[in-house]
PDB file of C-alpha atoms in Angstrom:
ATOM      1  CA  MET I   1     -15.392   9.486  -3.940  1.00 94.00           C
ATOM      2  CA  LYS I   2     -11.970   7.874  -4.216  1.00 97.00           C
ATOM      3  CA  VAL I   3     -10.480   6.921  -0.788  1.00 97.00           C
ATOM      4  CA  ASN I   4      -7.064   5.352  -0.287  1.00 97.00           C
ATOM      5  CA  VAL I   5      -6.384   3.436   2.852  1.00 97.00           C
ATOM      6  CA  HIS I   6      -2.806   2.940   3.778  1.00 97.00           C
ATOM      7  CA  VAL I   7      -2.228   0.032   6.123  1.00 98.00           C
ATOM      8  CA  SER I   8       1.210  -0.381   7.659  1.00 97.00           C
ATOM      9  CA  LEU I   9       2.710  -2.441  10.610  1.00 97.00           C
ATOM     10  CA  LYS I  10       3.061  -0.753  13.867  1.00 97.00           C
ATOM     11  CA  PRO I  11       6.654   0.195  14.841  1.00 94.00           C
ATOM     12  CA  GLY I  12       8.305  -2.752  16.552  1.00 95.00           C
ATOM     13  CA  VAL I  13       6.221  -5.385  14.893  1.00 97.00           C
ATOM     14  CA  LEU I  14       8.381  -7.910  13.070  1.00 97.00           C
ATOM     15  CA  ASP I  15       8.001  -7.586   9.288  1.00 97.00           C
ATOM     16  CA  PRO I  16       9.321 -10.681   7.495  1.00 97.00           C
ATOM     17  CA  GLN I  17       8.066  -9.487   4.084  1.00 97.00           C
ATOM     18  CA  GLY I  18       9.947  -6.149   4.500  1.00 97.00           C
ATOM     19  CA  ARG I  19      13.037  -8.112   5.570  1.00 97.00           C
ATOM     20  CA  ALA I  20      12.799 -10.314   2.515  1.00 98.00           C
ATOM     21  CA  ILE I  21      12.513  -7.279   0.212  1.00 98.00           C
ATOM     22  CA  HIS I  22      15.427  -5.556   1.960  1.00 98.00           C
ATOM     23  CA  HIS I  23      17.526  -8.729   1.563  1.00 97.00           C
ATOM     24  CA  ALA I  24      16.560  -9.030  -2.196  1.00 98.00           C
ATOM     25  CA  LEU I  25      17.431  -5.393  -2.811  1.00 97.00           C
ATOM     26  CA  GLU I  26      20.815  -5.889  -1.414  1.00 97.00           C
ATOM     27  CA  GLY I  27      21.246  -9.106  -3.487  1.00 97.00           C
ATOM     28  CA  LEU I  28      20.493  -7.014  -6.647  1.00 97.00           C
ATOM     29  CA  GLY I  29      23.350  -4.722  -5.706  1.00 96.00           C
ATOM     30  CA  PHE I  30      21.364  -1.741  -4.345  1.00 95.00           C
ATOM     31  CA  ALA I  31      23.478  -0.041  -1.687  1.00 92.00           C
ATOM     32  CA  GLY I  32      22.317   2.404   0.953  1.00 93.00           C
ATOM     33  CA  VAL I  33      18.986   0.758   1.823  1.00 97.00           C
ATOM     34  CA  ASN I  34      18.661   1.180   5.670  1.00 97.00           C
ATOM     35  CA  ASP I  35      15.115  -0.212   6.220  1.00 97.00           C
ATOM     36  CA  VAL I  36      12.185  -1.708   4.406  1.00 97.00           C
ATOM     37  CA  ARG I  37       8.601  -2.043   5.726  1.00 97.00           C
ATOM     38  CA  ALA I  38       5.855  -3.662   3.691  1.00 98.00           C
ATOM     39  CA  GLY I  39       2.235  -2.600   3.978  1.00 97.00           C
ATOM     40  CA  ARG I  40      -1.016  -2.582   2.058  1.00 97.00           C
ATOM     41  CA  LEU I  41      -2.839   0.074  -0.045  1.00 97.00           C
ATOM     42  CA  ILE I  42      -6.475  -0.374  -0.465  1.00 98.00           C
ATOM     43  CA  ALA I  43      -8.173   1.920  -3.055  1.00 97.00           C
ATOM     44  CA  LEU I  44     -11.868   2.396  -2.352  1.00 97.00           C
ATOM     45  CA  ASP I  45     -14.475   3.899  -4.619  1.00 97.00           C
ATOM     46  CA  VAL I  46     -17.289   4.850  -2.247  1.00 97.00           C
ATOM     47  CA  ALA I  47     -20.523   6.898  -2.428  1.00 96.00           C
ATOM     48  CA  ASP I  48     -19.939  10.576  -2.055  1.00 95.00           C
ATOM     49  CA  ASP I  49     -22.179  10.729   1.146  1.00 94.00           C
ATOM     50  CA  THR I  50     -20.060   8.071   3.024  1.00 95.00           C
ATOM     51  CA  SER I  51     -19.180   9.511   6.339  1.00 95.00           C
ATOM     52  CA  ASP I  52     -15.765   9.557   7.945  1.00 96.00           C
ATOM     53  CA  GLU I  53     -17.046   7.383  10.756  1.00 96.00           C
ATOM     54  CA  ALA I  54     -18.161   4.744   8.179  1.00 96.00           C
ATOM     55  CA  LEU I  55     -14.682   4.822   6.569  1.00 97.00           C
ATOM     56  CA  ASP I  56     -13.063   4.478  10.001  1.00 97.00           C
ATOM     57  CA  ASP I  57     -15.377   1.600  10.818  1.00 97.00           C
ATOM     58  CA  MET I  58     -14.422  -0.248   7.569  1.00 97.00           C
ATOM     59  CA  CYS I  59     -10.769   0.114   8.558  1.00 97.00           C
ATOM     60  CA  ARG I  60     -11.243  -1.050  12.163  1.00 97.00           C
ATOM     61  CA  LYS I  61     -13.523  -3.937  11.312  1.00 97.00           C
ATOM     62  CA  LEU I  62     -11.970  -5.323   8.212  1.00 97.00           C
ATOM     63  CA  LEU I  63      -9.067  -3.539   6.430  1.00 98.00           C
ATOM     64  CA  ALA I  64      -6.566  -3.266   9.230  1.00 97.00           C
ATOM     65  CA  ASN I  65      -5.668  -5.557  12.027  1.00 97.00           C
ATOM     66  CA  MET I  66      -5.622  -3.036  14.940  1.00 97.00           C
ATOM     67  CA  VAL I  67      -3.526  -5.238  17.082  1.00 97.00           C
ATOM     68  CA  ILE I  68      -0.469  -4.947  14.877  1.00 98.00           C
ATOM     69  CA  GLU I  69      -1.339  -2.406  12.179  1.00 97.00           C
ATOM     70  CA  ASN I  70      -2.034   1.228  11.780  1.00 97.00           C
ATOM     71  CA  TYR I  71      -4.103   2.763   9.050  1.00 98.00           C
ATOM     72  CA  ARG I  72      -4.315   6.187   7.371  1.00 97.00           C
ATOM     73  CA  ILE I  73      -7.286   7.289   5.340  1.00 97.00           C
ATOM     74  CA  GLU I  74      -6.554   9.614   2.383  1.00 96.00           C
ATOM     75  CA  LYS I  75      -9.348  11.185   0.379  1.00 95.00           C
ATOM     76  CA  VAL I  76      -8.141  11.425  -3.139  1.00 92.00           C
ATOM     77  CA  GLY I  77     -11.169  13.166  -4.731  1.00 79.00           C
TER      78      GLY I  77
ATOM     79  CA  MET Q   1      15.413   9.620   3.192  1.00 94.00           C
ATOM     80  CA  LYS Q   2      12.083   8.046   3.586  1.00 97.00           C
ATOM     81  CA  VAL Q   3      10.403   6.959   0.343  1.00 97.00           C
ATOM     82  CA  ASN Q   4       7.038   5.278  -0.101  1.00 97.00           C
ATOM     83  CA  VAL Q   5       6.405   3.168  -3.116  1.00 97.00           C
ATOM     84  CA  HIS Q   6       2.790   2.579  -4.015  1.00 97.00           C
ATOM     85  CA  VAL Q   7       2.197  -0.455  -6.206  1.00 98.00           C
ATOM     86  CA  SER Q   8      -1.230  -0.967  -7.671  1.00 97.00           C
ATOM     87  CA  LEU Q   9      -2.670  -3.204 -10.345  1.00 97.00           C
ATOM     88  CA  LYS Q  10      -2.997  -1.756 -13.772  1.00 97.00           C
ATOM     89  CA  PRO Q  11      -6.579  -0.890 -14.786  1.00 94.00           C
ATOM     90  CA  GLY Q  12      -8.297  -3.880 -16.314  1.00 94.00           C
ATOM     91  CA  VAL Q  13      -6.228  -6.467 -14.490  1.00 97.00           C
ATOM     92  CA  LEU Q  14      -8.419  -8.804 -12.435  1.00 97.00           C
ATOM     93  CA  ASP Q  15      -8.140  -8.183  -8.722  1.00 97.00           C
ATOM     94  CA  PRO Q  16      -9.429 -11.123  -6.669  1.00 97.00           C
ATOM     95  CA  GLN Q  17      -8.157  -9.683  -3.416  1.00 97.00           C
ATOM     96  CA  GLY Q  18      -9.996  -6.380  -4.061  1.00 97.00           C
ATOM     97  CA  ARG Q  19     -13.204  -8.297  -4.889  1.00 97.00           C
ATOM     98  CA  ALA Q  20     -12.887 -10.292  -1.687  1.00 98.00           C
ATOM     99  CA  ILE Q  21     -12.576  -7.163   0.289  1.00 98.00           C
ATOM    100  CA  HIS Q  22     -15.481  -5.534  -1.527  1.00 97.00           C
ATOM    101  CA  HIS Q  23     -17.568  -8.692  -0.878  1.00 97.00           C
ATOM    102  CA  ALA Q  24     -16.631  -8.646   2.815  1.00 98.00           C
ATOM    103  CA  LEU Q  25     -17.470  -4.962   3.304  1.00 97.00           C
ATOM    104  CA  GLU Q  26     -20.945  -5.591   1.850  1.00 97.00           C
ATOM    105  CA  GLY Q  27     -21.336  -8.623   4.188  1.00 97.00           C
ATOM    106  CA  LEU Q  28     -20.530  -6.395   7.081  1.00 97.00           C
ATOM    107  CA  GLY Q  29     -23.396  -4.005   5.999  1.00 96.00           C
ATOM    108  CA  PHE Q  30     -21.409  -1.208   4.453  1.00 96.00           C
ATOM    109  CA  ALA Q  31     -23.431   0.246   1.661  1.00 92.00           C
ATOM    110  CA  GLY Q  32     -22.266   2.484  -1.136  1.00 93.00           C
ATOM    111  CA  VAL Q  33     -19.033   0.807  -1.879  1.00 97.00           C
ATOM    112  CA  ASN Q  34     -18.649   0.824  -5.693  1.00 97.00           C
ATOM    113  CA  ASP Q  35     -15.139  -0.577  -6.168  1.00 97.00           C
ATOM    114  CA  VAL Q  36     -12.184  -1.882  -4.251  1.00 97.00           C
ATOM    115  CA  ARG Q  37      -8.663  -2.395  -5.623  1.00 97.00           C
ATOM    116  CA  ALA Q  38      -5.908  -3.917  -3.495  1.00 98.00           C
ATOM    117  CA  GLY Q  39      -2.228  -2.874  -3.757  1.00 97.00           C
ATOM    118  CA  ARG Q  40       0.978  -2.752  -1.816  1.00 97.00           C
ATOM    119  CA  LEU Q  41       2.847   0.002   0.086  1.00 97.00           C
ATOM    120  CA  ILE Q  42       6.506  -0.383   0.484  1.00 98.00           C
ATOM    121  CA  ALA Q  43       8.191   2.096   2.891  1.00 97.00           C
ATOM    122  CA  LEU Q  44      11.937   2.513   2.207  1.00 97.00           C
ATOM    123  CA  ASP Q  45      14.466   4.126   4.278  1.00 97.00           C
ATOM    124  CA  VAL Q  46      17.423   4.836   1.812  1.00 97.00           C
ATOM    125  CA  ALA Q  47      20.718   6.827   1.938  1.00 96.00           C
ATOM    126  CA  ASP Q  48      20.061  10.535   1.164  1.00 95.00           C
ATOM    127  CA  ASP Q  49      22.191  10.429  -1.927  1.00 94.00           C
ATOM    128  CA  THR Q  50      20.077   7.669  -3.535  1.00 95.00           C
ATOM    129  CA  SER Q  51      19.268   8.876  -7.045  1.00 95.00           C
ATOM    130  CA  ASP Q  52      15.826   8.825  -8.694  1.00 96.00           C
ATOM    131  CA  GLU Q  53      17.126   6.388 -11.263  1.00 96.00           C
ATOM    132  CA  ALA Q  54      18.146   3.994  -8.544  1.00 96.00           C
ATOM    133  CA  LEU Q  55      14.785   4.160  -7.010  1.00 97.00           C
ATOM    134  CA  ASP Q  56      13.081   3.652 -10.300  1.00 97.00           C
ATOM    135  CA  ASP Q  57      15.417   0.677 -10.866  1.00 97.00           C
ATOM    136  CA  MET Q  58      14.404  -0.887  -7.569  1.00 97.00           C
ATOM    137  CA  CYS Q  59      10.738  -0.605  -8.566  1.00 97.00           C
ATOM    138  CA  ARG Q  60      11.183  -2.123 -12.056  1.00 97.00           C
ATOM    139  CA  LYS Q  61      13.611  -4.889 -11.031  1.00 97.00           C
ATOM    140  CA  LEU Q  62      11.897  -6.013  -7.795  1.00 97.00           C
ATOM    141  CA  LEU Q  63       9.159  -4.049  -6.112  1.00 98.00           C
ATOM    142  CA  ALA Q  64       6.483  -4.059  -8.965  1.00 97.00           C
ATOM    143  CA  ASN Q  65       5.663  -6.485 -11.649  1.00 97.00           C
ATOM    144  CA  MET Q  66       5.652  -4.220 -14.646  1.00 97.00           C
ATOM    145  CA  VAL Q  67       3.448  -6.541 -16.672  1.00 97.00           C
ATOM    146  CA  ILE Q  68       0.407  -6.090 -14.469  1.00 97.00           C
ATOM    147  CA  GLU Q  69       1.396  -3.333 -11.995  1.00 97.00           C
ATOM    148  CA  ASN Q  70       1.952   0.403 -11.888  1.00 97.00           C
ATOM    149  CA  TYR Q  71       4.067   2.020  -9.221  1.00 98.00           C
ATOM    150  CA  ARG Q  72       4.342   5.515  -7.883  1.00 97.00           C
ATOM    151  CA  ILE Q  73       7.356   6.864  -5.871  1.00 97.00           C
ATOM    152  CA  GLU Q  74       6.651   9.328  -3.144  1.00 96.00           C
ATOM    153  CA  LYS Q  75       9.422  11.056  -1.265  1.00 95.00           C
ATOM    154  CA  VAL Q  76       8.252  11.536   2.277  1.00 92.00           C
ATOM    155  CA  GLY Q  77      11.320  13.410   3.669  1.00 79.00           C
TER     156      GLY Q  77
END
């Protein structure tokens, strides 16, 4: 089973990587960019019988830092 | 307009970050994980009149390294 985990910073948390990307896009001449936030995408290939609880557990224990990050689990198939 | 750019390593490209995550998951006792690939997620907030070509250009010029990475543009709304 393919599972994508999207990890993004919580709103309000300072995002220096996103700011650097924003700045670089402006430097390259791209206008109309209002905001950039950087996050992580973790693509897992897990056994078909992996429970939602186990996936949740993986995110909370390792993949995301729950203090400053949110995660979203997307089952791809 | 909110746009998510998903950047992932091309198949076959070595992914040390993904391997480290895989190893850590096994160390934490999660069984049944077959593969882990790490990527980036870049959430852009751009002007509504930004063209698809401009978005594509941003990815090719800055957000993704076309030699080793693929990107996917997802318009969220």
